[in-house]
mmCIF file of C-alpha atoms in Angstrom:
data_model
loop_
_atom_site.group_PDB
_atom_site.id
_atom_site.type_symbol
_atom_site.label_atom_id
_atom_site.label_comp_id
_atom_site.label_asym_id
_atom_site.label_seq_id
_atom_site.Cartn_x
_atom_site.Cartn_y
_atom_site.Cartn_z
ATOM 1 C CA UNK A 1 5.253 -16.927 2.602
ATOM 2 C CA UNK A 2 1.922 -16.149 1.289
ATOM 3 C CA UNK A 3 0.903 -17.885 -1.539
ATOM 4 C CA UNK A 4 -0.234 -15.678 -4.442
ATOM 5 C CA UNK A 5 -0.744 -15.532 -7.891
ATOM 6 C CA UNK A 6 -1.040 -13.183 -10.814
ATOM 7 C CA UNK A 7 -3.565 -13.849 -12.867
ATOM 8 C CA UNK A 8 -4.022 -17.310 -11.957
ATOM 9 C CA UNK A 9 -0.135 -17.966 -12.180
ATOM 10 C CA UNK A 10 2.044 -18.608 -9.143
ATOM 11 C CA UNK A 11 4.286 -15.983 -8.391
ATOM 12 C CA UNK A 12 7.526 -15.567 -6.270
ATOM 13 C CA UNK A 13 7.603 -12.841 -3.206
ATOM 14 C CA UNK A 14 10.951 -11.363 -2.273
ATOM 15 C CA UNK A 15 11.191 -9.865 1.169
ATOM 16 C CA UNK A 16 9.759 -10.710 4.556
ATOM 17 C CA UNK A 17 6.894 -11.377 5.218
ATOM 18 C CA UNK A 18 5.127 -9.222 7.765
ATOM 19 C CA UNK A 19 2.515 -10.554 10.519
ATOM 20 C CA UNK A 20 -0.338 -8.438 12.981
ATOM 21 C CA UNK A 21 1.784 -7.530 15.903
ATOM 22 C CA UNK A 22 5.355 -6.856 14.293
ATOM 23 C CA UNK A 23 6.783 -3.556 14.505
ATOM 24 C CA UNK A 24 6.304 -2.123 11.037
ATOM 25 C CA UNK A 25 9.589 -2.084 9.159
ATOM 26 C CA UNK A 26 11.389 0.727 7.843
ATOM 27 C CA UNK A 27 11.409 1.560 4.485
ATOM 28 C CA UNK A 28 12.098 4.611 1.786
ATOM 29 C CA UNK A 29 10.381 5.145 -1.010
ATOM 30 C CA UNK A 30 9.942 8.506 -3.184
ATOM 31 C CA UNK A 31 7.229 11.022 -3.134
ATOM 32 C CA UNK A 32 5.824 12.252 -6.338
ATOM 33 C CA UNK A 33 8.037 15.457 -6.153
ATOM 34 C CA UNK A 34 10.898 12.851 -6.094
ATOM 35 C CA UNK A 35 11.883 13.532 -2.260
ATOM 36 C CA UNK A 36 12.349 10.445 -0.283
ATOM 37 C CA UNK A 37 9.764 9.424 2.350
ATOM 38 C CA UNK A 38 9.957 7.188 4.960
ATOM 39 C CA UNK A 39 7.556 5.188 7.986
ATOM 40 C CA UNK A 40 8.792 7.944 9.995
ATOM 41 C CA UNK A 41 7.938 10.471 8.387
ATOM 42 C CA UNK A 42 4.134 9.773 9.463
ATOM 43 C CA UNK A 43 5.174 8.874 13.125
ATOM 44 C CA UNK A 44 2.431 9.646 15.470
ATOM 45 C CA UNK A 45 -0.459 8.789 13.009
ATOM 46 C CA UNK A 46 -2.320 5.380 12.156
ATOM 47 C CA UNK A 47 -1.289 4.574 8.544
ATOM 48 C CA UNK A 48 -3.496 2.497 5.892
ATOM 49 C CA UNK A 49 -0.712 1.418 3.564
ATOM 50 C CA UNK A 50 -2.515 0.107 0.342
ATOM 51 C CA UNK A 51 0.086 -1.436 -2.016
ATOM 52 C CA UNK A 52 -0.650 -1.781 -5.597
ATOM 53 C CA UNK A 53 0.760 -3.639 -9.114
ATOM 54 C CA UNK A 54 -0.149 -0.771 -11.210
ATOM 55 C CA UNK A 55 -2.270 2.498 -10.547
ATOM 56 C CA UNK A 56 -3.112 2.400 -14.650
ATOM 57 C CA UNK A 57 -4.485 -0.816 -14.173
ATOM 58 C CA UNK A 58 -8.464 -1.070 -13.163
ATOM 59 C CA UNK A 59 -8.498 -2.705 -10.058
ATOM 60 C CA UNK A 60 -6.022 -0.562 -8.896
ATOM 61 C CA UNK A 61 -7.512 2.468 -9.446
ATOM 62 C CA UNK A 62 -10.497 1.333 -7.759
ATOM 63 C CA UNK A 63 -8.447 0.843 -4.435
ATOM 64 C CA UNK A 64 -6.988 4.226 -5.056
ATOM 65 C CA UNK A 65 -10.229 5.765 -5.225
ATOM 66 C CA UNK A 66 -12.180 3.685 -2.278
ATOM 67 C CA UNK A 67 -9.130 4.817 0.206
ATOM 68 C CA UNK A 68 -9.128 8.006 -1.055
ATOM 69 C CA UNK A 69 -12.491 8.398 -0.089
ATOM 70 C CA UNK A 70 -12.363 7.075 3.066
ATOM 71 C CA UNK A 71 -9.595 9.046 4.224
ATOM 72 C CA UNK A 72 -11.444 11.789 4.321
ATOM 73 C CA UNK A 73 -14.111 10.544 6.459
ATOM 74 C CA UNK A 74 -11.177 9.285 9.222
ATOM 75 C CA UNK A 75 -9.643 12.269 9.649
ATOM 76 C CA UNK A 76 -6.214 14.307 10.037
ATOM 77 C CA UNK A 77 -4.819 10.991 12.958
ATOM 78 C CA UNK A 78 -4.893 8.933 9.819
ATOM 79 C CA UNK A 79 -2.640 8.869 6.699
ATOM 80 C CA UNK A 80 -3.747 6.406 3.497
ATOM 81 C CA UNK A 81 -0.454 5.726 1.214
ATOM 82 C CA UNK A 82 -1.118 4.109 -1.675
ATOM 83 C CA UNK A 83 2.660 2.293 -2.777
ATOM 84 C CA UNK A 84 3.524 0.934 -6.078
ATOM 85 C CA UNK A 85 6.323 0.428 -8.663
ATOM 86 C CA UNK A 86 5.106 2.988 -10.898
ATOM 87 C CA UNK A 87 7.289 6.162 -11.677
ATOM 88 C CA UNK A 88 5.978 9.365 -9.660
ATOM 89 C CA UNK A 89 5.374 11.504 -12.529
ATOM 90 C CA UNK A 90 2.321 8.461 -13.518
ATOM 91 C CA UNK A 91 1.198 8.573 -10.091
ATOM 92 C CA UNK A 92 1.010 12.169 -10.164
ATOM 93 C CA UNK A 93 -0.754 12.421 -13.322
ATOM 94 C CA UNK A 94 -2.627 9.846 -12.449
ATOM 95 C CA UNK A 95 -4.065 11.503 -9.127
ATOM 96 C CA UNK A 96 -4.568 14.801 -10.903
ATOM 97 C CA UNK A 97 -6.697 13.295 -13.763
ATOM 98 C CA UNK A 98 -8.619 11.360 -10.973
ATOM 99 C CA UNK A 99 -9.568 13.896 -8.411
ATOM 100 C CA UNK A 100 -7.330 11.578 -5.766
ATOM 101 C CA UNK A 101 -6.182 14.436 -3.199
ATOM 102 C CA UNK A 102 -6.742 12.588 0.006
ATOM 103 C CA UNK A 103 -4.094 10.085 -0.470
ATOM 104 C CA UNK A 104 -0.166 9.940 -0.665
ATOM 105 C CA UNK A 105 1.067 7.896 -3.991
ATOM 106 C CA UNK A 106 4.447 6.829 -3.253
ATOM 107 C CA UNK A 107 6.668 4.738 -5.784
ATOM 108 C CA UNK A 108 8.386 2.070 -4.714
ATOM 109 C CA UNK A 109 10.535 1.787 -8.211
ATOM 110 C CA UNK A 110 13.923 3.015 -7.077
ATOM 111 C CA UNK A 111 15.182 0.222 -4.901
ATOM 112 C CA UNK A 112 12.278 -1.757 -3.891
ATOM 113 C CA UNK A 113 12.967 -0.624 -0.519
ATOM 114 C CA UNK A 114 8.902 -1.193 0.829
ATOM 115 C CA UNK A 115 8.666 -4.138 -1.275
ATOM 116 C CA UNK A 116 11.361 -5.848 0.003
ATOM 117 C CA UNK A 117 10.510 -5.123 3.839
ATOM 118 C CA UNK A 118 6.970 -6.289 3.937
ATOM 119 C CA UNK A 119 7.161 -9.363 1.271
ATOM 120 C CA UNK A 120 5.804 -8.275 -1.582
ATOM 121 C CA UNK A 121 8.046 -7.822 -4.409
ATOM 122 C CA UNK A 122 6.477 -9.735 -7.146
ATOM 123 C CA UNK A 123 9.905 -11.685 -8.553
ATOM 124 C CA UNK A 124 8.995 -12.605 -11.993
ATOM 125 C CA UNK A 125 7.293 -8.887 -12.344
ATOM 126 C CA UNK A 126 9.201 -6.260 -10.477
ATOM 127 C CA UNK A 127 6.066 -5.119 -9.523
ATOM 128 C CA UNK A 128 4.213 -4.630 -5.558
ATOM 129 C CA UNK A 129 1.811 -7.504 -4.750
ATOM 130 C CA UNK A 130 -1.802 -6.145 -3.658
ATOM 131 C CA UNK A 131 -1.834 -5.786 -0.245
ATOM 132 C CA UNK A 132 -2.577 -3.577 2.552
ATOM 133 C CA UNK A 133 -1.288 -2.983 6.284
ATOM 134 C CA UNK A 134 -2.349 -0.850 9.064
ATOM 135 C CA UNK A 135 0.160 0.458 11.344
ATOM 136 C CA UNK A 136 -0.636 2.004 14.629
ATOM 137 C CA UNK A 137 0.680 5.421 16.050
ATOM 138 C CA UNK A 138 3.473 4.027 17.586
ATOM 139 C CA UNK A 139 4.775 1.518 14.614
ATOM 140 C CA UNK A 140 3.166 -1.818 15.065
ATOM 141 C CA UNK A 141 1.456 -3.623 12.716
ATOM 142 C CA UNK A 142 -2.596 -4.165 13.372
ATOM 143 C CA UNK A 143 -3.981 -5.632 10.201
ATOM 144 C CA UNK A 144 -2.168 -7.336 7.365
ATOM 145 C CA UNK A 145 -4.093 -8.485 4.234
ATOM 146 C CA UNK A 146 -1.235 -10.273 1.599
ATOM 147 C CA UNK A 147 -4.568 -10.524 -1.525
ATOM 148 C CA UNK A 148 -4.160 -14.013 -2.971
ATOM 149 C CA UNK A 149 -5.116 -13.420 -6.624
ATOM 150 C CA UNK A 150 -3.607 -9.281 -7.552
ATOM 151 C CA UNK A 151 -6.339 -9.282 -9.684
ATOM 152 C CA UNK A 152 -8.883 -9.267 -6.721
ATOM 153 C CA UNK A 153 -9.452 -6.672 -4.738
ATOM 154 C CA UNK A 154 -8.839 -6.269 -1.204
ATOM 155 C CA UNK A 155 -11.142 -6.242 1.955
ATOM 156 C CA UNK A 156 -11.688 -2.561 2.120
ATOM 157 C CA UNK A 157 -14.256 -3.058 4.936
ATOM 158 C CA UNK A 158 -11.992 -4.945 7.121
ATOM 159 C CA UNK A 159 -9.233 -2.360 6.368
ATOM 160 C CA UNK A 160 -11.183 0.460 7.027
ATOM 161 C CA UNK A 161 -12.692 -1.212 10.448
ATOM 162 C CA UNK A 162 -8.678 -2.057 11.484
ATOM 163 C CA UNK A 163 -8.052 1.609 11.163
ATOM 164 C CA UNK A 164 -11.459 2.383 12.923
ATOM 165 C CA UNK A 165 -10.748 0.276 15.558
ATOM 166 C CA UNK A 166 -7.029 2.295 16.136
ATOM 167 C CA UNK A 167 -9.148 5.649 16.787
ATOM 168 C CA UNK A 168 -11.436 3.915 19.510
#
């Protein structure tokens, strides 16, 4: 498992641990109208999964906002969801206050379905470890970055060029 802290303090991840050339797993977490939403509900596109602690929390909103740029710019093959613990109703707020239109907000709070699947349930928190994956059109996994400190932020170039690299 990776080894990752929060705030400079070890912390425990529940789930497996995912690797660049697994197929993606499955997972269901809810949309911020409450409707569940799964991997294959985006079947057919490349998906930049950016997982998150907290959207109210600075660094996170910075991801937020640098993928929801970006999606923009890499057009309607590619879908950016942005996963965390928090309840839908804050991520919806959230987006509205920010402008954030280009990416999905999904919450992972109900049963820690994503969490679980791709190893990143923070144990001692209940919250998502910062991460992100890329998953290709037909499910596999291209690009995994498990960030070693949550408080850092991830390599959005890297990300970006894994999607990039999907569309060649």
């Amino acid at each position: 498992m990776a080894n990752v802290t929060f705030k400079n303090n070890p912390v425990t991840l529940l789930g497996k641990e995912v690797s660049v050339g697994d197929k993606a797993p499955d997972f269901t977490v809810l949309a911020n109208d409450l409707s569940p939403v799964t991997l294959a509900d985006s079947k057919g596109k490349i998906r930049l999964i950016s997982v998150i602690p907290s959207i109210d929390t600075g660094v996170c909103a910075t991801q937020t906002r640098k993928f929801n740029e970006e999606a923009a710019a890499l057009g309607n093959d590619v879908q950016v969801l942005t996963i965390s613990c928090d309840l839908p109703f804050a991520q919806a707020r959230w987006c509205a206050a920010e402008g954030i239109d280009n990416v999905h907000t999904l919450s992972d709070h109900r049963d820690l379905s994503f969490g679980e699947a791709y190893g990143v349930v923070i144990q001692e928190l209940r919250l998502l470890s910062r991460s992100i994956f890329v998953v290709d059109q037909d499910d596999n996994v291209t690009y995994v970055e498990y960030v070693s400190e949550n408080t850092d932020h991830p390599n959005y170039e890297k990300a970006i060029e894994a999607v990039k690299a999907l569309k060649e």
